[in-house]
Amino acid sequence: MADAAVRTKDQTPTVEGSPKPANALDARLAALTLPQGGFTAAARRDALARLREMGLPGPRDEYWRYTEPRAFNAPVPQPIPLLDKEADSPLFGDRDRLKLVFVDGRFDAAASDDLALEGIQIDTLADADTRQDHWAADLYGRLETAGQTPVRRPFAALNTAAAADGVLIRVTSSPARPVHVVHRRASEDADVVWHHVIRVEEGAELTFLETGMVGARSNGVIEADLRPGARLHHITAKRAGHQKLGLSHLFVRVAEGALLKSFCLSVNGTLMRHEAVIDIAGDDAVAHIAAAVLGDGNVGAFHHDDTVFITHGAERCESRQVFKKVLKNGAEGVFQGKILVKPGAQKTDGYQISQALLLDERSQFLAKPELEIYADDVKCSHGSTTGAIDEEALFYLRSRGVPYGRAIVFLVLSFLADALEEIEDEDLRAEINDRLEAWLTLHATQ
Amino acid sequence: MLKIDNLHVKLEEEDKQILKGLSLEVPAGQVHAIMGPNGSGKSTLSYVLSGRDGYEVTEGSATLDGESLLDMEPEERAAAGLFLAFQYPVEIPGVGNMTFLRTAVNAQRKARGEAELSSGEFLKIVRAKAAELQISPDMLKRPVNVGFSGGEKKRNEILQMAMLEPRMCIMDETDSGLDVDAMRLVSDGVNALRGPDRSFLVITHYQRLLNHIQPDVVHIMADGRIVKSGGPELALQVEEEGYGDLLAEAR
C-alpha cells in the first residue's frame, strides 16, 4: 500500500435542528425502560446520575468529531425491515460450543444450550438481577465507571442504567468449550441494550464468541475482569445486515500476567462505533485489540468508528492495536486510538497500526493516533496508512491468469491478514478468513 | 508462435518512447535470448507483452499464434499461453502459495474450457513438481514469496511456470541474484519444460545463463530495437567484447 498522510476533516460537522442536550437526554431516557435492578440497583442509579451530568455527546466532544451521534441520541431508532436470513448465523455453527441465544436482546432459554458447563458459572443478567447478591455486583458498572476518565462515554453510562439483559460469566478453570452469544432479531424496531460481565479467575481461560444481528439499534457493553494469569479470547463477528446502527464498549481490566485478545470482524452497517477501553493494571500483562472492517457505501451509508484507549499502568506489559478497514463506494472509516503510559509503567511495549484500503476515491479514512507517555523506558510506536490496491501485486496475480475480481479478493485478504493474525486459534481464524473470502467473492463484481 | 512486428511503445504518463520499431519472431519449440545494455527496453518489452499498465502501444503488433496479444487483459494473455517470469517476484502476505497457484491453474483451465483440477489432483502434481525444484512443502504453505530468498523466489517462478504449462515463456532476468547452484536448479527446471510446442524468450545481461539454457537464436537489443541477431556465438562475443563494437557495427 502506498503510504499517505493521515487525512483529517477540516470542518467540525454541524448539527442542524438538534434539540438542546438536556431535552434530548430527557427524551432519550423517556423512551427507555429503566429496570430498577436487584444487585445492580445502585450501579444503575449511579450511572443515571453520571449520564445526567455528562449529557449526550455532541459535535463539540473531542471523541465525537468524526462520527455524528445524532442517530444514537434519537429517542427511538428507525425501524429496519427484517432480512430474509435473520436465523442463526452459521459462523462457528459446526464448532462444539455453548450457545446462548438472545432475541431482540432478551435471553431465549429454549433456543440456547443448557447453561451448565464445567469450570464456568453463567447467569443471565435479567434473571440474576432479581436477586440482591451476585458475584458480578463487584463489576457491573464498575469498570465502566473507571473507563469514564479521562474520556467521558455517555452511552456506556446509559447502558449501565438501562441494560435489559446480557450474560454474567465467571470462569474458574478452562472450560472445554467456547461460550457463544448469538443475537437474533424478531421485531423491526427493537432498541437493544445488552450488558455482559465476565470475570476470568486466576489462571483460567475463556474463549468468548459473539455473532448475529442485534436490533434496529444496539448499545452493548462488555465489562471483563481478568485476574492474574487469566486469558480471554474474544471474537466478535458482526453480521450487520445493511441498515444497522450499533455502538459498543469493551471495558477490560487486565491483571498481572493476564492476556486479552479481542478481534472484531465488522461487515457493513450504516453507523457503527466500537470503543475499547483497556486498563493494563498488572505487570507482565498482554492486551491485543484488532479489527477487520469492510464497508460498502452503496448499500446505504457506511460509517465505522473504532475508538480505543489503552492505559499502561504496570511494568513490562505489551499492547497491540491492529485495525484494518476496506472501504468502497463512499464508505467512511474512523480510527481514534490512544496509548497512555502512566508514570512508572516502565518497559512498556505499545504498538498501534491503523490502515485503510480505499477501493475508490470517494471513500475516506480518518485516523487520530495518540500517544501520551509519562515513563522514560518504554517502546511505543504507531502508524497509519491510507492506500489503494497495490498495482504491482494486482498485475502479478493477473499475469498468472487470476481474473481481476478474484485478484482483488486476494489482495483484500492480504491487506486484512495482520488483523486476522491476532486470532490465536487457527481454526477460528480460518473460519473467519473463509467467511471474509465468501463475502468478498460475492461482492467482487459489484 | 510469438510474432512481434514493428512495435512502438511509449510510457503512458510521459512523452518517452521506449520501443522504437521492434520486430522479432520466435517459432514453436525454440529458445531465443535477448541481450542488451541497460535501458535498451528489454524489461519494457516483457511488460508490454504480458499486459502491464503504464505503457501505450503507438504502432505495430504482437501476436501469439496469430491472435493479437495487445487487445487482451493480462489474465486473458495468461490463459492464451503466455507466461512472464518476473525479475522481481511480488510478495503477497496473507495469501497462501498453494491457494494462489491452484486458483491460477484452475482459472486458466476454466478460461480454456477445460475441467478444473480437484484439490487432490492439484496437490499430487504440485508436490511432484515442487520436489524437482527443491521447493519444500513449507514453502508451498507460506504466503506467496513472503520470506523467500532471492533464489527461492525465482524457483517459485519456475514452479508456477511448470504448473501453468504456458506455451510462450518470457523470462525477465531470471538469473539476476542467483548463485551458481540456484542458477543450475532454475535452468534444469526450464530445460525440463522445453519441447516442440513451447517457446522461450530469455532476457538476460549475462552469457552465463545461456550456458545452461542453450538458445537457438540470440538477439541484441539497443535503443528499443533488435539491432543484430545470430546464433549462440553472439552471446559469447558480447561476453568477451561488450556491446561497443556490436552497436557501432549496427549503426
mmCIF file of N, CA, C and O in Angstrom, chain A residues 241-243 267-270 294-303 326-332 359-360 362-364 439 443-446:
data_model
loop_
_atom_site.group_PDB
_atom_site.id
_atom_site.type_symbol
_atom_site.label_atom_id
_atom_site.label_comp_id
_atom_site.label_asym_id
_atom_site.label_seq_id
_atom_site.Cartn_x
_atom_site.Cartn_y
_atom_site.Cartn_z
ATOM 1 N N GLY A 241 -26.128 -6.830 8.509
ATOM 2 C CA GLY A 241 -27.208 -6.524 7.587
ATOM 3 C C GLY A 241 -26.834 -5.232 6.905
ATOM 4 O O GLY A 241 -25.678 -4.833 6.920
ATOM 5 N N HIS A 242 -27.789 -4.575 6.329
ATOM 6 C CA HIS A 242 -27.395 -3.404 5.564
ATOM 7 C C HIS A 242 -27.858 -2.087 6.146
ATOM 8 O O HIS A 242 -27.588 -1.040 5.617
ATOM 9 N N GLN A 243 -28.626 -2.115 7.228
ATOM 10 C CA GLN A 243 -29.081 -0.847 7.775
ATOM 11 C C GLN A 243 -28.932 -0.895 9.271
ATOM 12 O O GLN A 243 -29.902 -0.874 9.993
ATOM 13 N N VAL A 267 -18.832 -6.198 9.088
ATOM 14 C CA VAL A 267 -19.131 -6.111 7.668
ATOM 15 C C VAL A 267 -20.416 -5.307 7.487
ATOM 16 O O VAL A 267 -21.460 -5.683 8.003
ATOM 17 N N ASN A 268 -20.278 -4.193 6.823
ATOM 18 C CA ASN A 268 -21.411 -3.291 6.572
ATOM 19 C C ASN A 268 -22.046 -2.744 7.839
ATOM 20 O O ASN A 268 -21.480 -2.817 8.915
ATOM 21 N N GLY A 269 -23.199 -2.173 7.703
ATOM 22 C CA GLY A 269 -23.776 -1.436 8.833
ATOM 23 C C GLY A 269 -23.738 0.040 8.521
ATOM 24 O O GLY A 269 -22.730 0.551 8.040
ATOM 25 N N THR A 270 -24.820 0.742 8.793
ATOM 26 C CA THR A 270 -24.899 2.163 8.442
ATOM 27 C C THR A 270 -23.974 3.002 9.305
ATOM 28 O O THR A 270 -23.212 3.828 8.830
ATOM 29 N N LEU A 294 -15.146 -4.166 6.769
ATOM 30 C CA LEU A 294 -15.415 -3.999 5.345
ATOM 31 C C LEU A 294 -16.685 -3.197 5.160
ATOM 32 O O LEU A 294 -17.726 -3.558 5.711
ATOM 33 N N GLY A 295 -16.576 -2.123 4.406
ATOM 34 C CA GLY A 295 -17.743 -1.274 4.232
ATOM 35 C C GLY A 295 -17.990 -0.917 2.788
ATOM 36 O O GLY A 295 -17.066 -0.599 2.050
ATOM 37 N N ASP A 296 -19.240 -0.979 2.408
ATOM 38 C CA ASP A 296 -19.648 -0.627 1.056
ATOM 39 C C ASP A 296 -20.705 0.467 1.154
ATOM 40 O O ASP A 296 -21.799 0.226 1.654
ATOM 41 N N GLY A 297 -20.340 1.668 0.726
ATOM 42 C CA GLY A 297 -21.269 2.791 0.813
ATOM 43 C C GLY A 297 -22.479 2.649 -0.095
ATOM 44 O O GLY A 297 -23.454 3.382 0.041
ATOM 45 N N ASN A 298 -22.448 1.707 -1.012
ATOM 46 C CA ASN A 298 -23.557 1.546 -1.960
ATOM 47 C C ASN A 298 -24.783 0.903 -1.336
ATOM 48 O O ASN A 298 -25.870 0.970 -1.891
ATOM 49 N N VAL A 299 -24.598 0.220 -0.216
ATOM 50 C CA VAL A 299 -25.758 -0.419 0.403
ATOM 51 C C VAL A 299 -26.257 0.460 1.543
ATOM 52 O O VAL A 299 -26.495 0.010 2.643
ATOM 53 N N GLY A 300 -26.452 1.735 1.249
ATOM 54 C CA GLY A 300 -26.767 2.718 2.277
ATOM 55 C C GLY A 300 -25.470 3.348 2.709
ATOM 56 O O GLY A 300 -24.408 2.940 2.264
ATOM 57 N N ALA A 301 -25.562 4.356 3.562
ATOM 58 C CA ALA A 301 -24.332 4.990 4.022
ATOM 59 C C ALA A 301 -23.537 3.978 4.831
ATOM 60 O O ALA A 301 -24.094 3.038 5.372
ATOM 61 N N PHE A 302 -22.225 4.165 4.871
ATOM 62 C CA PHE A 302 -21.424 3.322 5.738
ATOM 63 C C PHE A 302 -20.480 4.200 6.527
ATOM 64 O O PHE A 302 -19.721 4.979 5.968
ATOM 65 N N HIS A 303 -20.529 4.047 7.823
ATOM 66 C CA HIS A 303 -19.602 4.792 8.667
ATOM 67 C C HIS A 303 -19.214 3.877 9.815
ATOM 68 O O HIS A 303 -20.082 3.373 10.523
ATOM 69 N N VAL A 326 -11.459 -1.804 4.948
ATOM 70 C CA VAL A 326 -11.564 -1.833 3.493
ATOM 71 C C VAL A 326 -12.826 -1.066 3.131
ATOM 72 O O VAL A 326 -13.919 -1.436 3.559
ATOM 73 N N LEU A 327 -12.661 0.006 2.392
ATOM 74 C CA LEU A 327 -13.783 0.920 2.175
ATOM 75 C C LEU A 327 -14.012 1.143 0.698
ATOM 76 O O LEU A 327 -13.066 1.328 -0.069
ATOM 77 N N LYS A 328 -15.308 1.117 0.300
ATOM 78 C CA LYS A 328 -15.591 1.429 -1.104
ATOM 79 C C LYS A 328 -16.919 2.126 -1.261
ATOM 80 O O LYS A 328 -17.747 2.135 -0.352
ATOM 81 N N ASN A 329 -17.103 2.718 -2.398
ATOM 82 C CA ASN A 329 -18.343 3.420 -2.731
ATOM 83 C C ASN A 329 -18.721 4.472 -1.689
ATOM 84 O O ASN A 329 -19.856 4.560 -1.242
ATOM 85 N N GLY A 330 -17.749 5.262 -1.309
ATOM 86 C CA GLY A 330 -18.029 6.383 -0.408
ATOM 87 C C GLY A 330 -18.106 6.004 1.058
ATOM 88 O O GLY A 330 -18.587 6.794 1.876
ATOM 89 N N ALA A 331 -17.661 4.818 1.417
ATOM 90 C CA ALA A 331 -17.679 4.410 2.822
ATOM 91 C C ALA A 331 -16.680 5.245 3.623
ATOM 92 O O ALA A 331 -15.666 5.693 3.094
ATOM 93 N N GLU A 332 -17.008 5.443 4.899
ATOM 94 C CA GLU A 332 -16.118 6.211 5.775
ATOM 95 C C GLU A 332 -15.632 5.356 6.928
ATOM 96 O O GLU A 332 -16.413 4.650 7.551
ATOM 97 N N LEU A 359 -10.974 1.403 -1.957
ATOM 98 C CA LEU A 359 -11.142 0.783 -3.267
ATOM 99 C C LEU A 359 -11.631 1.788 -4.310
ATOM 100 O O LEU A 359 -11.787 1.454 -5.474
ATOM 101 N N ASP A 360 -11.908 3.007 -3.878
ATOM 102 C CA ASP A 360 -12.224 4.060 -4.840
ATOM 103 C C ASP A 360 -11.899 5.408 -4.196
ATOM 104 O O ASP A 360 -11.574 5.481 -3.010
ATOM 105 N N ARG A 362 -13.861 7.910 -3.620
ATOM 106 C CA ARG A 362 -14.930 8.560 -2.855
ATOM 107 C C ARG A 362 -14.896 8.166 -1.377
ATOM 108 O O ARG A 362 -15.519 8.806 -0.556
ATOM 109 N N SER A 363 -14.232 7.066 -1.077
ATOM 110 C CA SER A 363 -14.204 6.610 0.305
ATOM 111 C C SER A 363 -13.149 7.377 1.095
ATOM 112 O O SER A 363 -12.216 7.918 0.510
ATOM 113 N N GLN A 364 -13.323 7.437 2.389
ATOM 114 C CA GLN A 364 -12.310 8.141 3.169
ATOM 115 C C GLN A 364 -12.077 7.510 4.535
ATOM 116 O O GLN A 364 -12.938 6.842 5.086
ATOM 117 N N TRP A 439 -17.660 -13.521 1.371
ATOM 118 C CA TRP A 439 -18.335 -12.229 1.275
ATOM 119 C C TRP A 439 -17.694 -11.386 0.170
ATOM 120 O O TRP A 439 -18.375 -10.770 -0.646
ATOM 121 N N HIS A 443 -19.237 -9.979 -3.408
ATOM 122 C CA HIS A 443 -19.309 -8.550 -3.709
ATOM 123 C C HIS A 443 -18.262 -8.099 -4.729
ATOM 124 O O HIS A 443 -18.206 -6.932 -5.062
ATOM 125 N N ALA A 444 -17.455 -9.032 -5.191
ATOM 126 C CA ALA A 444 -16.318 -8.656 -6.047
ATOM 127 C C ALA A 444 -16.770 -7.951 -7.316
ATOM 128 O O ALA A 444 -16.114 -7.049 -7.796
ATOM 129 N N THR A 445 -17.886 -8.385 -7.847
ATOM 130 C CA THR A 445 -18.294 -7.852 -9.151
ATOM 131 C C THR A 445 -19.117 -6.582 -9.016
ATOM 132 O O THR A 445 -19.443 -5.957 -10.007
ATOM 133 N N GLN A 446 -19.500 -6.228 -7.779
ATOM 134 C CA GLN A 446 -20.376 -5.075 -7.626
ATOM 135 C C GLN A 446 -19.591 -3.763 -7.579
ATOM 136 O O GLN A 446 -18.462 -3.755 -7.171
#
